[in-house]
Amino acid sequence: MVERQVASTGEFVEVPDKQVEDLQGKGHKGPTMQVKVYAPFKVYYEGEAYSVTAVNESGPFDILPKHRNFLCMLLPCDLVVETPAVTQTIKVSRALMHVKADKVTVFVDV
Amino acid sequence: MKRPLEILAEEKSMRTIVSLTSAFESLSSMKMAQTKNKVLISNEFFSEVWNIYKQIRMDVMFNFGRQVDEKPIEKELMILITAQGGLSGDIDQRLIRKFREHYDAEKNDIIVIGHHGALQLDQAKIKYNLYFDMPKKDTVNVDVLMNEIKRYRRSRVFYQSYVSLSQQVIKSLDLSEVVSSMGKIADLDTLDEEKITERTYIFEPNAFAVASHLETSILRLTLAQFIYDSRLAQLASRFKSMTAAKERSLETANELHTQYSRAKRALVDVRLKESLAGLKKIRGSN
């Protein structure tokens, strides 16, 4: 059983098996980047990831490895981090994303 | 002289106070350890955001996220961060003393955070404009406070800062100076890292919007940091005062115990003397 944590409530919820299977079926083997999603008192995710998906004023977007330096305000959304193990979804209401040299940092509640 | 039973009752109640203060001391110690740990974790977060802010700063004129055409109130807003309840030693009294050194009813408006500080102001017959409870949870929502700060030309925060378990200091800082001083570091080119500009970064929605948002965020984080620091200092002060109270009550209880032993001994001596006197009388009559 795989669990994901809901950022707004801190609760752990079960991820449906199908979603896990789909992700595993994708057989990600591409390059990864370092991702850290955190708030002042809580680290939601820290580690390797294939991609990060979020929403800003222009709409939904993905960050992949080798992305250009990027600084962006996020809109309230489900931030999706595709990690080698599982897809992690984190609900954010206010956040700032900073991308530099294959390192993605999402400051939640900023 | 008090009777032994009276002294014993006093000693008993004093021992209860020792247990109570000891329990409060343990509670403060536990809460302080938790809070200190959280403050340490949050410092990493704050310093990383500060670092980005330092690199993106375009000027050193911090304007609290106000629009250019917004006219602020020509007064200095004073924000007092105090404890919610009592039993925190003299830390709030020290803060109010420091605040009164700066306070001028004509030139200042007041926002007080924490019930104990509000009580102190009431006792000093100083009127405050707004009151907020000291946040209990980790997540501190300072948006309402931010809206008030934006209305004023200048804002000064009085808060309690944790130095060590035995030392907590009262600080008074001008908010705009705190924030713009960080910007000045960037202006002096003392940063090792590359500056964040439109040439080196992609901004979304645009550079100005991100910088403006970050300015507001930095103010929000600064206020939150002051609140966390005050909370830690208040717990340390409570721990210190509870330790002192426990030691004093323990000393008094021990003193009462000595008094009780003396009184009991004196009572036995009196009875012995009376018996001996009675015995002498009986012998004399024979």
CSV table of C-alpha atoms in Angstrom, one decimal:
chain,number,residue,atom,x,y,z
A,1,MET,CA,0.0,0.0,0.0
A,2,VAL,CA,1.3,3.4,-0.9
A,3,GLU,CA,0.4,6.6,1.0
A,4,ARG,CA,0.6,10.2,0.2
A,5,GLN,CA,0.3,13.2,2.5
A,6,VAL,CA,-2.2,16.0,2.1
A,7,ALA,CA,-0.3,19.2,2.8
A,8,SER,CA,-3.2,21.2,4.0
A,9,THR,CA,-4.3,18.7,6.7
A,10,GLY,CA,-1.2,16.7,7.2
A,11,GLU,CA,-3.3,13.5,6.8
A,12,PHE,CA,-1.9,10.4,5.0
A,13,VAL,CA,-4.3,9.0,2.4
A,14,GLU,CA,-4.0,5.8,0.5
A,15,VAL,CA,-3.0,6.1,-3.2
A,16,PRO,CA,-5.2,3.8,-5.4
A,17,ASP,CA,-3.3,0.8,-6.7
A,18,LYS,CA,-4.1,1.7,-10.2
A,19,GLN,CA,-2.4,5.0,-9.9
A,20,VAL,CA,0.7,3.3,-8.5
A,21,GLU,CA,0.6,0.7,-11.3
A,22,ASP,CA,0.2,3.4,-14.0
A,23,LEU,CA,3.3,5.2,-12.7
A,24,GLN,CA,5.4,2.0,-12.4
A,25,GLY,CA,4.2,1.0,-15.8
A,26,LYS,CA,5.7,4.2,-17.2
A,27,GLY,CA,9.1,2.8,-16.3
A,28,HIS,CA,10.7,6.1,-15.7
A,29,LYS,CA,14.4,5.8,-16.2
A,30,GLY,CA,15.2,9.3,-17.4
A,31,PRO,CA,17.3,11.9,-15.6
A,32,THR,CA,16.2,13.2,-12.2
A,33,MET,CA,16.6,16.4,-10.3
A,34,GLN,CA,16.6,17.3,-6.6
A,35,VAL,CA,13.2,18.5,-5.3
A,36,LYS,CA,12.4,19.9,-1.9
A,37,VAL,CA,8.9,21.0,-1.0
A,38,TYR,CA,8.7,22.5,2.4
A,39,ALA,CA,7.1,25.0,4.8
A,40,PRO,CA,8.7,26.6,7.9
A,41,PHE,CA,7.9,23.6,10.1
A,42,LYS,CA,7.3,20.8,7.7
A,43,VAL,CA,9.1,19.0,4.8
A,44,TYR,CA,6.5,17.6,2.5
A,45,TYR,CA,9.0,16.0,0.1
A,46,GLU,CA,12.8,16.0,-0.3
A,47,GLY,CA,14.6,13.8,-2.8
A,48,GLU,CA,15.0,12.8,-6.4
A,49,ALA,CA,12.2,13.4,-8.9
A,50,TYR,CA,11.6,13.0,-12.6
A,51,SER,CA,9.2,16.0,-12.8
A,52,VAL,CA,7.2,18.5,-10.9
A,53,THR,CA,3.8,19.7,-12.1
A,54,ALA,CA,2.1,22.8,-10.7
A,55,VAL,CA,-0.2,25.7,-11.8
A,56,ASN,CA,0.8,29.4,-12.1
A,57,GLU,CA,-1.0,32.4,-13.7
A,58,SER,CA,-0.3,31.0,-17.2
A,59,GLY,CA,-1.8,27.6,-16.4
A,60,PRO,CA,-0.5,24.2,-15.6
A,61,PHE,CA,3.2,23.6,-16.3
A,62,ASP,CA,5.9,20.9,-15.8
A,63,ILE,CA,9.4,21.3,-14.6
A,64,LEU,CA,11.8,18.7,-16.0
A,65,PRO,CA,15.5,18.2,-15.4
A,66,LYS,CA,17.8,20.7,-17.1
A,67,HIS,CA,15.1,23.4,-16.9
A,68,ARG,CA,16.3,27.0,-17.1
A,69,ASN,CA,16.6,29.1,-13.9
A,70,PHE,CA,13.0,29.9,-12.9
A,71,LEU,CA,11.3,31.8,-10.2
A,72,CYS,CA,7.5,31.7,-10.0
A,73,MET,CA,4.5,32.3,-7.8
A,74,LEU,CA,2.2,29.3,-7.7
A,75,LEU,CA,-1.6,29.5,-7.7
A,76,PRO,CA,-3.6,27.2,-5.3
A,77,CYS,CA,-3.2,23.8,-6.8
A,78,ASP,CA,-2.2,20.2,-6.4
A,79,LEU,CA,1.6,20.1,-6.8
A,80,VAL,CA,2.5,16.8,-8.3
A,81,VAL,CA,6.0,15.4,-7.8
A,82,GLU,CA,6.9,12.3,-9.8
A,83,THR,CA,9.5,10.4,-7.8
A,84,PRO,CA,11.2,7.1,-8.7
A,85,ALA,CA,8.9,5.4,-6.1
A,86,VAL,CA,5.6,7.1,-6.3
A,87,THR,CA,3.7,10.1,-7.5
A,88,GLN,CA,3.3,12.5,-4.6
A,89,THR,CA,0.5,15.1,-4.6
A,90,ILE,CA,0.7,18.0,-2.3
A,91,LYS,CA,-2.0,20.6,-1.9
A,92,VAL,CA,-0.7,24.1,-1.9
A,93,SER,CA,-2.6,27.4,-1.4
A,94,ARG,CA,0.3,29.8,-1.6
A,95,ALA,CA,3.8,29.0,-2.7
A,96,LEU,CA,7.0,30.2,-4.4
A,97,MET,CA,9.0,27.9,-6.8
A,98,HIS,CA,12.6,28.3,-7.4
A,99,VAL,CA,14.5,26.3,-10.0
A,100,LYS,CA,18.2,26.4,-10.4
A,101,ALA,CA,20.8,23.9,-11.6
A,102,ASP,CA,18.5,20.9,-11.5
A,103,LYS,CA,17.4,21.8,-8.0
A,104,VAL,CA,13.7,22.6,-7.5
A,105,THR,CA,12.6,24.2,-4.2
A,106,VAL,CA,9.0,25.0,-3.4
A,107,PHE,CA,8.5,27.3,-0.5
A,108,VAL,CA,5.0,26.5,0.8
A,109,ASP,CA,3.0,29.3,2.5
A,110,VAL,CA,5.2,32.0,1.2
B,1,MET,CA,5.2,30.1,69.1
B,2,LYS,CA,3.1,28.1,66.6
B,3,ARG,CA,1.9,24.6,67.6
B,4,PRO,CA,3.7,21.6,65.8
B,5,LEU,CA,0.5,20.5,64.1
B,6,GLU,CA,0.0,24.0,62.6
B,7,ILE,CA,3.5,24.0,61.3
B,8,LEU,CA,3.1,20.5,59.9
B,9,ALA,CA,0.0,21.7,58.0
B,10,GLU,CA,1.9,24.6,56.6
B,11,GLU,CA,4.8,22.3,55.5
B,12,LYS,CA,2.3,20.0,53.8
B,13,SER,CA,0.8,22.9,51.8
B,14,MET,CA,4.3,24.1,50.9
B,15,ARG,CA,5.2,20.6,49.7
B,16,THR,CA,2.1,20.8,47.4
B,17,ILE,CA,3.5,24.0,46.0
B,18,VAL,CA,6.9,22.3,45.4
B,19,SER,CA,5.1,19.6,43.4
B,20,LEU,CA,3.1,22.1,41.4
B,21,THR,CA,6.1,24.3,40.5
B,22,SER,CA,8.1,21.2,39.7
B,23,ALA,CA,5.3,20.0,37.3
B,24,PHE,CA,5.2,23.4,35.7
B,25,GLU,CA,9.0,23.4,35.4
B,26,SER,CA,9.0,20.0,33.6
B,27,LEU,CA,6.1,21.1,31.3
B,28,SER,CA,8.0,24.3,30.4
B,29,SER,CA,11.2,22.4,29.8
B,30,MET,CA,9.4,19.9,27.5
B,31,LYS,CA,7.5,22.6,25.5
B,32,MET,CA,10.7,24.6,25.2
B,33,ALA,CA,12.6,21.7,23.8
B,34,GLN,CA,9.9,21.2,21.2
B,35,THR,CA,9.6,24.8,20.3
B,36,LYS,CA,13.4,25.2,20.1
B,37,ASN,CA,13.6,22.3,17.7
B,38,LYS,CA,10.9,23.8,15.5
B,39,VAL,CA,12.5,27.2,15.5
B,40,LEU,CA,15.8,25.6,14.3
B,41,ILE,CA,14.0,23.8,11.5
B,42,SER,CA,12.2,27.0,10.4
B,43,ASN,CA,15.4,29.0,10.4
B,44,GLU,CA,16.7,27.0,7.5
B,45,PHE,CA,13.5,27.8,5.6
B,46,PHE,CA,13.7,31.5,6.4
B,47,SER,CA,17.3,31.8,5.5
B,48,GLU,CA,16.7,30.2,2.1
B,49,VAL,CA,13.9,32.6,1.3
B,50,TRP,CA,15.9,35.5,2.6
B,51,ASN,CA,18.7,34.4,0.3
B,52,ILE,CA,16.5,34.5,-2.8
B,53,TYR,CA,15.1,37.9,-1.7
B,54,LYS,CA,18.6,39.3,-1.3
B,55,GLN,CA,19.4,38.3,-4.9
B,56,ILE,CA,16.3,39.7,-6.4
B,57,ARG,CA,16.1,43.0,-4.6
B,58,MET,CA,16.0,45.9,-7.0
B,59,ASP,CA,16.2,48.8,-4.6
B,60,VAL,CA,16.7,49.3,-0.9
B,61,MET,CA,13.5,51.3,-0.4
B,62,PHE,CA,11.2,48.8,1.3
B,63,ASN,CA,7.6,50.1,1.2
B,64,PHE,CA,5.7,47.3,3.0
B,65,GLY,CA,4.1,46.1,-0.3
B,66,ARG,CA,2.1,49.3,-0.7
B,67,GLN,CA,1.0,50.6,-4.0
B,68,VAL,CA,2.8,53.7,-5.2
B,69,ASP,CA,-0.3,55.9,-4.9
B,70,GLU,CA,-1.3,54.6,-1.4
B,71,LYS,CA,-0.8,57.3,1.3
B,72,PRO,CA,0.2,55.8,4.6
B,73,ILE,CA,-0.8,57.1,8.1
B,74,GLU,CA,1.9,59.5,9.3
B,75,LYS,CA,2.2,57.7,12.6
B,76,GLU,CA,4.5,54.9,13.9
B,77,LEU,CA,2.7,51.7,14.6
B,78,MET,CA,4.0,49.9,17.6
B,79,ILE,CA,3.5,46.1,17.7
B,80,LEU,CA,4.0,44.5,21.1
B,81,ILE,CA,4.5,40.7,21.2
B,82,THR,CA,3.8,39.4,24.7
B,83,ALA,CA,2.8,36.2,26.4
B,84,GLN,CA,-0.8,34.9,26.4
B,85,GLY,CA,-0.9,34.1,30.1
B,86,GLY,CA,0.9,34.8,33.3
B,87,LEU,CA,3.6,32.7,34.9
B,88,SER,CA,6.2,33.9,32.4
B,89,GLY,CA,8.4,35.7,34.9
B,90,ASP,CA,9.0,39.4,34.4
B,91,ILE,CA,9.6,39.2,30.6
B,92,ASP,CA,6.4,41.1,29.7
B,93,GLN,CA,7.0,43.8,32.3
B,94,ARG,CA,10.4,44.4,30.9
B,95,LEU,CA,8.9,44.6,27.4
B,96,ILE,CA,6.3,47.2,28.5
B,97,ARG,CA,9.0,49.2,30.2
B,98,LYS,CA,11.1,49.3,27.0
B,99,PHE,CA,8.0,50.2,25.0
B,100,ARG,CA,7.1,53.1,27.3
B,101,GLU,CA,10.5,54.6,26.7
B,102,HIS,CA,9.6,55.0,23.1
B,103,TYR,CA,5.8,55.6,23.4
B,104,ASP,CA,4.2,58.9,22.6
B,105,ALA,CA,0.4,58.9,22.5
B,106,GLU,CA,0.3,61.6,19.8
B,107,LYS,CA,2.7,59.9,17.4
B,108,ASN,CA,2.0,56.2,18.0
B,109,ASP,CA,-0.7,53.6,17.5
B,110,ILE,CA,-0.5,50.3,19.3
B,111,ILE,CA,-1.2,46.6,18.3
B,112,VAL,CA,-0.7,44.2,21.1
B,113,ILE,CA,-0.4,40.4,20.7
B,114,GLY,CA,-0.9,38.3,23.8
B,115,HIS,CA,-3.4,38.8,26.7
B,116,HIS,CA,-0.7,39.4,29.4
B,117,GLY,CA,0.7,42.4,27.5
B,118,ALA,CA,-2.9,43.8,27.0
B,119,LEU,CA,-3.5,43.5,30.8
B,120,GLN,CA,-0.2,45.3,31.5
B,121,LEU,CA,-1.2,48.2,29.1
B,122,ASP,CA,-4.7,48.4,30.8
B,123,GLN,CA,-3.0,48.7,34.2
B,124,ALA,CA,-0.8,51.5,32.8
B,125,LYS,CA,-3.9,53.1,31.4
B,126,ILE,CA,-2.5,53.0,27.8
B,127,LYS,CA,-5.0,52.5,25.1
B,128,TYR,CA,-4.2,50.1,22.3
B,129,ASN,CA,-5.9,50.1,18.9
B,130,LEU,CA,-6.0,46.3,18.2
B,131,TYR,CA,-5.5,43.1,20.1
B,132,PHE,CA,-4.6,39.6,18.9
B,133,ASP,CA,-4.2,36.4,20.9
B,134,MET,CA,-0.7,34.9,20.8
B,135,PRO,CA,-1.0,32.1,18.2
B,136,LYS,CA,-0.9,28.6,19.7
B,137,LYS,CA,-0.4,26.6,16.6
B,138,ASP,CA,2.7,26.3,14.5
B,139,THR,CA,1.2,28.0,11.5
B,140,VAL,CA,0.9,31.7,12.2
B,141,ASN,CA,-1.5,33.7,10.1
B,142,VAL,CA,-0.2,37.2,10.1
B,143,ASP,CA,-2.3,38.5,7.2
B,144,VAL,CA,-4.5,40.7,9.3
B,145,LEU,CA,-1.4,42.2,11.0
B,146,MET,CA,0.2,42.8,7.6
B,147,ASN,CA,-2.9,44.7,6.4
B,148,GLU,CA,-2.6,47.0,9.4
B,149,ILE,CA,1.2,47.5,9.0
B,150,LYS,CA,0.7,48.5,5.4
B,151,ARG,CA,-1.5,51.4,6.4
B,152,TYR,CA,1.3,53.1,8.4
B,153,ARG,CA,4.4,54.9,7.3
B,154,ARG,CA,6.6,53.2,9.9
B,155,SER,CA,6.2,50.2,12.2
B,156,ARG,CA,8.3,49.1,15.2
B,157,VAL,CA,8.1,45.7,16.8
B,158,PHE,CA,8.8,45.0,20.5
B,159,TYR,CA,9.5,41.3,21.0
B,160,GLN,CA,11.3,38.9,23.3
B,161,SER,CA,14.3,37.1,22.0
B,162,TYR,CA,15.8,33.9,23.2
B,163,VAL,CA,19.5,34.0,23.8
B,164,SER,CA,19.9,31.1,26.2
B,165,LEU,CA,18.0,29.3,28.9
B,166,SER,CA,19.1,31.9,31.5
B,167,GLN,CA,19.0,34.9,29.2
B,168,GLN,CA,16.1,36.4,27.2
B,169,VAL,CA,16.4,39.9,25.9
B,170,ILE,CA,13.8,42.5,24.8
B,171,LYS,CA,14.3,43.8,21.3
B,172,SER,CA,12.8,46.8,19.5
B,173,LEU,CA,13.2,46.9,15.8
B,174,ASP,CA,12.0,49.1,12.9
B,175,LEU,CA,10.4,46.7,10.5
B,176,SER,CA,11.5,48.5,7.3
B,177,GLU,CA,15.1,48.7,8.6
B,178,VAL,CA,15.1,45.0,9.3
B,179,VAL,CA,14.0,44.2,5.8
B,180,SER,CA,15.9,46.8,3.8
B,181,SER,CA,19.2,46.0,5.7
B,182,MET,CA,19.0,42.6,4.0
B,183,GLY,CA,18.7,44.3,0.6
B,184,LYS,CA,21.7,46.5,1.3
B,185,ILE,CA,23.9,43.3,1.6
B,186,ALA,CA,22.9,42.5,-2.0
B,187,ASP,CA,23.7,46.0,-3.1
B,188,LEU,CA,27.2,45.7,-1.8
B,189,ASP,CA,27.8,42.8,-4.0
B,190,THR,CA,28.8,40.6,-1.1
B,191,LEU,CA,26.8,37.7,-2.4
B,192,ASP,CA,28.7,34.7,-3.8
B,193,GLU,CA,25.7,33.5,-5.8
B,194,GLU,CA,24.6,34.9,-9.1
B,195,LYS,CA,22.0,37.6,-8.8
B,196,ILE,CA,18.5,36.9,-9.9
B,197,THR,CA,17.7,39.1,-12.9
B,198,GLU,CA,15.6,38.9,-16.0
B,199,ARG,CA,18.8,38.0,-17.9
B,200,THR,CA,19.5,34.9,-15.8
B,201,TYR,CA,16.0,33.8,-14.8
B,202,ILE,CA,12.5,33.3,-16.2
B,203,PHE,CA,9.9,34.9,-14.0
B,204,GLU,CA,6.3,34.0,-13.9
B,205,PRO,CA,4.1,36.1,-14.2
B,206,ASN,CA,6.9,38.8,-14.4
B,207,ALA,CA,9.9,40.0,-12.5
B,208,PHE,CA,8.1,43.0,-10.9
B,209,ALA,CA,5.2,40.8,-9.7
B,210,VAL,CA,7.5,38.2,-8.2
B,211,ALA,CA,9.6,40.9,-6.4
B,212,SER,CA,6.5,42.6,-5.1
B,213,HIS,CA,5.1,39.3,-3.9
B,214,LEU,CA,8.4,38.4,-2.3
B,215,GLU,CA,8.5,41.7,-0.5
B,216,THR,CA,5.2,41.0,1.1
B,217,SER,CA,6.2,37.4,1.9
B,218,ILE,CA,9.4,38.5,3.5
B,219,LEU,CA,7.5,40.9,5.8
B,220,ARG,CA,5.1,38.0,6.6
B,221,LEU,CA,8.0,35.7,7.4
B,222,THR,CA,9.8,38.3,9.5
B,223,LEU,CA,6.7,38.8,11.6
B,224,ALA,CA,6.2,35.1,12.0
B,225,GLN,CA,9.9,34.7,13.0
B,226,PHE,CA,9.4,37.4,15.7
B,227,ILE,CA,6.4,35.6,17.0
B,228,TYR,CA,8.3,32.2,17.1
B,229,ASP,CA,11.3,33.8,18.8
B,230,SER,CA,9.0,35.5,21.4
B,231,ARG,CA,7.3,32.2,22.1
B,232,LEU,CA,10.6,30.5,22.7
B,233,ALA,CA,11.8,33.3,25.0
B,234,GLN,CA,8.5,33.3,26.9
B,235,LEU,CA,8.8,29.5,27.5
B,236,ALA,CA,12.4,30.0,28.7
B,237,SER,CA,11.4,32.8,31.0
B,238,ARG,CA,8.6,30.6,32.4
B,239,PHE,CA,11.0,27.7,32.9
B,240,LYS,CA,13.4,30.1,34.7
B,241,SER,CA,10.7,31.5,37.0
B,242,MET,CA,9.3,28.1,37.8
B,243,THR,CA,12.8,26.8,38.7
B,244,ALA,CA,13.2,29.8,41.0
B,245,ALA,CA,9.8,29.3,42.5
B,246,LYS,CA,10.5,25.6,43.1
B,247,GLU,CA,13.8,26.3,44.8
B,248,ARG,CA,12.2,29.0,47.0
B,249,SER,CA,9.2,26.7,48.0
B,250,LEU,CA,11.6,23.8,48.7
B,251,GLU,CA,13.7,26.0,50.9
B,252,THR,CA,10.6,27.2,52.8
B,253,ALA,CA,9.3,23.6,53.1
B,254,ASN,CA,12.7,22.5,54.6
B,255,GLU,CA,12.7,25.5,56.9
B,256,LEU,CA,9.1,24.6,58.1
B,257,HIS,CA,10.2,21.1,58.7
B,258,THR,CA,13.1,22.3,61.0
B,259,GLN,CA,10.6,24.6,62.8
B,260,TYR,CA,8.2,21.6,63.2
B,261,SER,CA,11.0,19.4,64.7
B,262,ARG,CA,12.0,22.2,67.1
B,263,ALA,CA,8.4,22.9,68.2
B,264,LYS,CA,7.8,19.2,68.7
B,265,ARG,CA,11.0,18.9,70.8
B,266,ALA,CA,10.0,22.0,72.8
B,267,LEU,CA,6.6,20.5,73.5
B,268,VAL,CA,8.2,17.3,74.7
B,269,ASP,CA,10.6,19.3,76.9
B,270,VAL,CA,7.7,21.3,78.4
B,271,ARG,CA,5.8,18.0,79.2
B,272,LEU,CA,9.0,16.5,80.7
B,273,LYS,CA,9.5,19.6,82.9
B,274,GLU,CA,5.9,19.5,84.1
B,275,SER,CA,6.3,15.8,84.9
B,276,LEU,CA,9.5,16.4,86.8
B,277,ALA,CA,7.9,19.3,88.7
B,278,GLY,CA,4.9,17.1,89.6
B,279,LEU,CA,7.2,14.3,90.7
B,280,LYS,CA,9.2,16.8,92.9
B,281,LYS,CA,6.0,18.0,94.5
B,282,ILE,CA,4.9,14.4,95.3
B,283,ARG,CA,8.3,13.6,96.8
B,284,GLY,CA,8.2,16.8,98.8
B,285,SER,CA,4.8,16.1,100.3
B,286,ASN,CA,6.0,12.6,101.4
